[in-house]
Short mmCIF file of C-alpha atoms and ligand atoms in Angstrom, two decimals:
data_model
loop_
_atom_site.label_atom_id
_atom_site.label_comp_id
_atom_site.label_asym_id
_atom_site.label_seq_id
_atom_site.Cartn_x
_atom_site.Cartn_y
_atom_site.Cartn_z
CA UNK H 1 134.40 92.89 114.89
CA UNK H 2 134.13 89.72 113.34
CA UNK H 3 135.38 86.34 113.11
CA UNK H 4 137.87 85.55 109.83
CA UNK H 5 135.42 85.97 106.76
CA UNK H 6 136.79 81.82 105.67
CA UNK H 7 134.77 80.34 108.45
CA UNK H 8 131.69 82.67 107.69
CA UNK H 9 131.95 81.27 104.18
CA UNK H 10 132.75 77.60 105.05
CA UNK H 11 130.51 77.12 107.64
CA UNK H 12 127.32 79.21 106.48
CA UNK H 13 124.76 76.16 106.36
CA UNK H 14 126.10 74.27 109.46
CA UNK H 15 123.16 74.55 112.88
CA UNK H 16 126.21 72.79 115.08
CA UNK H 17 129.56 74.34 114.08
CA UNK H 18 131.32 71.12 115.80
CA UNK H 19 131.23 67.41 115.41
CA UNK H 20 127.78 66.84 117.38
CA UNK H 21 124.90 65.44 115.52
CA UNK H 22 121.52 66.99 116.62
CA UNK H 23 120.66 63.62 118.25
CA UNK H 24 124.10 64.58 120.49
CA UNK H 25 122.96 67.86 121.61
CA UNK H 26 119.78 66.31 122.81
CA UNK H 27 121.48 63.46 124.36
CA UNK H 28 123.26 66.07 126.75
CA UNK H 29 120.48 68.53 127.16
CA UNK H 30 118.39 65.15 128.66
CA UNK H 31 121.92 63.93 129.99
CA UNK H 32 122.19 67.28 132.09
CA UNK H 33 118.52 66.65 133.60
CA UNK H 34 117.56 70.32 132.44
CA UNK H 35 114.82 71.93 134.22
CA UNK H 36 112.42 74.66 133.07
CA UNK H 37 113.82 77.69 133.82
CA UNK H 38 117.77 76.71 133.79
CA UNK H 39 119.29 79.48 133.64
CA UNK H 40 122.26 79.02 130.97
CA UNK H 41 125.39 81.10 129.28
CA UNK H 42 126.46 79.72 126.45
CA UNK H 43 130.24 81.58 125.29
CA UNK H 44 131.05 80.97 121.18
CA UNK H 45 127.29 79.93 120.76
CA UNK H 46 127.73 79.61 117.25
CA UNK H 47 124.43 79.67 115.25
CA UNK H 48 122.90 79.00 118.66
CA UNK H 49 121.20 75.49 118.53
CA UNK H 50 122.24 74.33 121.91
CA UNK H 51 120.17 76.83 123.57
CA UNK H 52 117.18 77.54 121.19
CA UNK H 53 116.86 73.60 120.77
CA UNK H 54 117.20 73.16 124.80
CA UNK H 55 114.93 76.06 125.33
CA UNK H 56 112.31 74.39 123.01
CA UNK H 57 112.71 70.65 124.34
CA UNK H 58 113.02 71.56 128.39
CA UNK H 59 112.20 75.25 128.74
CA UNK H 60 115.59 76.73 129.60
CA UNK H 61 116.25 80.05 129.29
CA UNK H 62 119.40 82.12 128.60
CA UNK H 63 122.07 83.95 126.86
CA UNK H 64 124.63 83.44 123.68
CA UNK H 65 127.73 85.62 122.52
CA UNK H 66 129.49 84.87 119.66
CA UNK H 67 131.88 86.60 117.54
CA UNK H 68 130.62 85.65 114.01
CA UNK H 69 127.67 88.40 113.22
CA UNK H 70 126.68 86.04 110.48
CA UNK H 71 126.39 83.26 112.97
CA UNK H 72 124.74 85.47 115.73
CA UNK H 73 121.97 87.11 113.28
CA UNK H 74 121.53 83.18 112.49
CA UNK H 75 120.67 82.02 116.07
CA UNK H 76 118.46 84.81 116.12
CA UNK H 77 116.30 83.32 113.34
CA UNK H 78 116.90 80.01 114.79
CA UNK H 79 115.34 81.23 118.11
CA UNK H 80 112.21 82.96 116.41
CA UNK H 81 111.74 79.97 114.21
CA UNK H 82 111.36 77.76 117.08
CA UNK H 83 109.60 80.15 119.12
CA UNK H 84 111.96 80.80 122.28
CA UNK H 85 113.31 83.89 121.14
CA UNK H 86 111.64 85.37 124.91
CA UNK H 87 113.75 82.92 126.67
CA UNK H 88 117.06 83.41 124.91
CA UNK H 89 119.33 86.24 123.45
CA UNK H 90 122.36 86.25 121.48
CA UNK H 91 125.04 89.50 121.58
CA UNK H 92 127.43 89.72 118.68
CA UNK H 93 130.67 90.13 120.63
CA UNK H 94 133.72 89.18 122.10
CA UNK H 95 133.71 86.79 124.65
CA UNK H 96 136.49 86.77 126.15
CA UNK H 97 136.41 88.40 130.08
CA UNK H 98 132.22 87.57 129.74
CA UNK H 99 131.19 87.29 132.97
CA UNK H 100 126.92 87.82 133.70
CA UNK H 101 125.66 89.63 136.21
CA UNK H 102 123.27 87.13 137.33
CA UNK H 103 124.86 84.06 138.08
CA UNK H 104 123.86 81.08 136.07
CA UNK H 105 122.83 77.16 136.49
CA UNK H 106 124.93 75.98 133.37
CA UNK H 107 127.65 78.12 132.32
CA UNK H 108 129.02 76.73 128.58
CA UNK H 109 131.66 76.64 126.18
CA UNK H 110 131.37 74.21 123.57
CA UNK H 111 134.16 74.07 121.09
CA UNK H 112 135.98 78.10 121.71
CA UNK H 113 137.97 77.90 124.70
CA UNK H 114 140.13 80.17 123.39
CA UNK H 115 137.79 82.27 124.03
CA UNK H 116 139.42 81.54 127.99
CA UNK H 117 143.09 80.80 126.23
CA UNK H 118 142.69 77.03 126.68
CA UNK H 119 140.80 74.70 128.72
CA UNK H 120 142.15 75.85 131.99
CA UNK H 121 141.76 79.83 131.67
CA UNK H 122 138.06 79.08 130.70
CA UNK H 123 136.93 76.94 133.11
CA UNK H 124 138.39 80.14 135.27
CA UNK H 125 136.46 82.25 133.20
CA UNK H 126 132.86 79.97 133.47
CA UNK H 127 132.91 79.25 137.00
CA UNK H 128 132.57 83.13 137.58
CA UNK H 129 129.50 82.97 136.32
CA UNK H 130 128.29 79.74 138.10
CA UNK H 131 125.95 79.80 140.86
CA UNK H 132 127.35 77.63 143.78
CA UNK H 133 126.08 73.91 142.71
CA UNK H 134 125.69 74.79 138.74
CA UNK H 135 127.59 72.94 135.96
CA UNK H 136 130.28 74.07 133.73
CA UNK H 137 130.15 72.11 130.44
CA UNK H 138 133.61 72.37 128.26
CA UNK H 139 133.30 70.93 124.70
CA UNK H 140 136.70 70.15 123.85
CA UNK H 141 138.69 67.98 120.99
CA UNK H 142 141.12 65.20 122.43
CA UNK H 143 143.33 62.13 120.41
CA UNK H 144 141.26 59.07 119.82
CA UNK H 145 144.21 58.13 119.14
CA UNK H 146 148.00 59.50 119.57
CA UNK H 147 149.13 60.24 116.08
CA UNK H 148 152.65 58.64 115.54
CA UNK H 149 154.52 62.01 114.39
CA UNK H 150 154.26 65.74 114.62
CA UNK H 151 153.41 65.68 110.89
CA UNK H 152 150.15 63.66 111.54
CA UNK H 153 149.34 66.20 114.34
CA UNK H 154 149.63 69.23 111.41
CA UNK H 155 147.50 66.70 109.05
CA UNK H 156 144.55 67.11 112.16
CA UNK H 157 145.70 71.01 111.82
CA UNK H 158 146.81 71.10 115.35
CA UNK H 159 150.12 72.74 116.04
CA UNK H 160 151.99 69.72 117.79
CA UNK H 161 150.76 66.44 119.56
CA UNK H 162 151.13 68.81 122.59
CA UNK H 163 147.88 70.54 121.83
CA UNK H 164 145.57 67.69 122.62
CA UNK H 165 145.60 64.60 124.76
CA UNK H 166 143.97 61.71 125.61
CA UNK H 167 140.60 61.13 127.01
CA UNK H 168 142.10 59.71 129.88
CA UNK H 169 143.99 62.32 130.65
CA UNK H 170 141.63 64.68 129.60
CA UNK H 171 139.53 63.94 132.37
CA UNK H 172 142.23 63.08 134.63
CA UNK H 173 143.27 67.01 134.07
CA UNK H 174 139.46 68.49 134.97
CA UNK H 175 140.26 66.61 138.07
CA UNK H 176 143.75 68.46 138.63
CA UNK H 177 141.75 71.60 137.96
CA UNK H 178 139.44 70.61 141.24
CA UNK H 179 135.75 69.65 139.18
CA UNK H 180 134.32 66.34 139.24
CA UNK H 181 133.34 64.95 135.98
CA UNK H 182 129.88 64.40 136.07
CA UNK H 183 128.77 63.84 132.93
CA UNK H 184 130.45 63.70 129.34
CA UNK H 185 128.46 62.74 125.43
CA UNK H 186 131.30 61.81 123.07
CA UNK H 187 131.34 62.88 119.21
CA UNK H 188 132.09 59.98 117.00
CA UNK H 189 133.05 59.68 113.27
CA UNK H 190 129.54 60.56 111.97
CA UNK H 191 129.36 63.44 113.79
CA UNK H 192 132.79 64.47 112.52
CA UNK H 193 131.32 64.14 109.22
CA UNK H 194 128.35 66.20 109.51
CA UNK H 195 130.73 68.92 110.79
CA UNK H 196 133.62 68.61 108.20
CA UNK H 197 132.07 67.27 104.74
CA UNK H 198 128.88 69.48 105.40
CA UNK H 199 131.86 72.54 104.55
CA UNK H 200 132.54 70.76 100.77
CA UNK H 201 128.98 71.23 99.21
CA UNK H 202 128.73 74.56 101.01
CA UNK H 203 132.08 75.83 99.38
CA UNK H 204 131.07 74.14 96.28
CA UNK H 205 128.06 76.34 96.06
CA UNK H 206 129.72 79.33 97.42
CA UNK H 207 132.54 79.09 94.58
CA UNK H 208 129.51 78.91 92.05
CA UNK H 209 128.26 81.72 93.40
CA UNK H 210 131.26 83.75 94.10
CA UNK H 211 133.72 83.08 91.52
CA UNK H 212 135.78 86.33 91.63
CA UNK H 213 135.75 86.91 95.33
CA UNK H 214 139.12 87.41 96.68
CA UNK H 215 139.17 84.45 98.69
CA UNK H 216 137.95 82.35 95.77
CA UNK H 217 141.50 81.01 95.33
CA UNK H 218 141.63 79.48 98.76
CA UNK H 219 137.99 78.04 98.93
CA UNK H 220 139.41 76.09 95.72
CA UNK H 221 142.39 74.90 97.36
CA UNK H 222 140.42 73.90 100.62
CA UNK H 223 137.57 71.85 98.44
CA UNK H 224 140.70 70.45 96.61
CA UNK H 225 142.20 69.03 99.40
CA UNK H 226 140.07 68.89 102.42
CA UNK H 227 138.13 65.37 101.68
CA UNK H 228 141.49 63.25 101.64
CA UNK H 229 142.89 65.53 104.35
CA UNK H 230 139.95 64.89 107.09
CA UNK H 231 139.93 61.34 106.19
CA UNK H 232 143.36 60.42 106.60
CA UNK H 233 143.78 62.66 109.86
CA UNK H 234 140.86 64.42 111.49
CA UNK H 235 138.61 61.35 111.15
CA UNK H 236 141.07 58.51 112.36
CA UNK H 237 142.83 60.72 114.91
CA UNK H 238 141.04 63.48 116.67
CA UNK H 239 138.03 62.60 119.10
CA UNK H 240 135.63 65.52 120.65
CA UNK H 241 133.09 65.46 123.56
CA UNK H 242 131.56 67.78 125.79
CA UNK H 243 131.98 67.27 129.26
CA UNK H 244 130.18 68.51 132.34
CA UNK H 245 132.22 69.79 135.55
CA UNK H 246 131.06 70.33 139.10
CA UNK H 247 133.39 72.23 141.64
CA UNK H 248 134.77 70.01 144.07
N1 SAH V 1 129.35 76.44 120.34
C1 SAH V 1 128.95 76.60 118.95
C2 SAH V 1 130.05 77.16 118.06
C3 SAH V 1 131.38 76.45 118.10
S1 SAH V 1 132.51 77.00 116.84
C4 SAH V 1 128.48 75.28 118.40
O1 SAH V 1 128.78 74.26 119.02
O2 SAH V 1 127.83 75.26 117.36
C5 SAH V 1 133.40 78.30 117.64
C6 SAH V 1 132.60 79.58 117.74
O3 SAH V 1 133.36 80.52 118.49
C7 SAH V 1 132.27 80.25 116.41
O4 SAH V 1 130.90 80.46 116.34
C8 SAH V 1 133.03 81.57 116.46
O5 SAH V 1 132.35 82.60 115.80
C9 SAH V 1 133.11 81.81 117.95
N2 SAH V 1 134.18 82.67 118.43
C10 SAH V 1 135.49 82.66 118.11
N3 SAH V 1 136.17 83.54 118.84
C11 SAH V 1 135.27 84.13 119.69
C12 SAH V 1 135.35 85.14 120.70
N4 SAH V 1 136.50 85.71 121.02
N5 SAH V 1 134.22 85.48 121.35
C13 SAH V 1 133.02 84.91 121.04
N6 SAH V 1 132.90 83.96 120.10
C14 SAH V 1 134.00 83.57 119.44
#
């Protein structure tokens, strides 16, 4: 089981496989008020810097599951290098349907929810995890600003304008759902680029490296055309936050 081999190859270097800087991920971890011992599940946990960095700077403790084996075996280095690899653990797996048996404080999932098929289904999906009082934090893209035509939305590699909305009514819809908004750290252009031009010198090096590899082809194509794609669409269009959720 793994995720498709292009983002294992794209995305090998990246700590934060989304548009938060690791100034961002602090900003929420002291945002959230974490306490020692916060107990927190953390679905799509990438190459699991949220939790080993908030289990270094506040003491939490907890559990990732990601898909990507690369990414998993990566948190796991990531969690002995910073010497919290007793308070955390990472499972290579699905994670759709994860529920844990012990109920958490802070019950995550920042930038997959998919993984719940959409926003809705995985706030469902979270909050049967959450202890009565804990948070729910959703990392989730929205339009910074609307693009004009259902080709711009394709430039941002969305499907149609109808996959994303606006902040606004981003939160406005958590609210529908029946969570407060209690806290949200916004993503800005920076952070986009750390996340998207990190990918060019990585598949720059990777075609060196690999030049006969059967996705070769492709990773040429994407370096070709990925710089003036992300900054005439992703960059100008597509915000990205994570937001924290209370039950009402
Ligand atoms: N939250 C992490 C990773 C976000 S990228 C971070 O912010 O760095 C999305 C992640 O979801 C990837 O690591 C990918 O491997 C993982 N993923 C995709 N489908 C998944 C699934 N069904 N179950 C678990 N993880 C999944």
């Amino acid at each position: 089981m793994d995720i498709p081999r292009i983002f294992n190859i794209t995305e090998s270097a990246h700590r934060i496989h989304n548009p938060f800087t690791p100034e961002k991920l602090a900003t929420l971890g002291v945002a959230l008020r974490l306490e020692a011992g916060t107990r927190v599940l953390d679905l799509g946990s990438g190459s699991g810097e949220m939790l080993c960095t908030w289990a270094r700077d506040h003491g939490v403790v907890g559990t990732g599951i990601d898909m990507s084996r690369l990414f998993t075996e990566q948190a796991k280095l990531r969690a002995a290098e910073l010497g919290v690899d007793a308070q955390v653990a990472f499972i290579h797996g699905d994670a759709a349907g994860y529920v844990a048996g012990d109920k958490v404080d802070v019950a995550a999932c920042v930038g997959a929810t998919w993984i719940g098929g959409g926003v809705a289904g995985t706030i469902d999906l979270l909050a049967r995890s959450l202890r009565p009082g804990g948070i729910i934090l959703i990392g989730e893209p929205f339009w910074r600003q609307l693009p004009p035509t259902e080709a711009v939305a394709r430039g941002c590699l969305a499907h149609s304008i109808t996959d994303f909305v606006m902040l606004p009514e981003l939160l406005a819809s958590f609210g529908q759902l029946g969570y407060d908004v209690v806290e949200m750290v916004l993503a800005d252009q920076d952070g986009w680029d750390r996340y998207e031009a990190a990918k060019w010198l990585t598949m720059r090096r990777w075609l060196e490296a690999n030049p006969d590899d059967e996705l070769a082809h492709d990773v040429r194509a994407e370096l070709n055309s990925e710089p003036v794609r992300y900054a005439t669409y992703t960059r100008e269009y597509l915000g990205w936050g994570v937001f924290a959720l209370m039950p009402r």
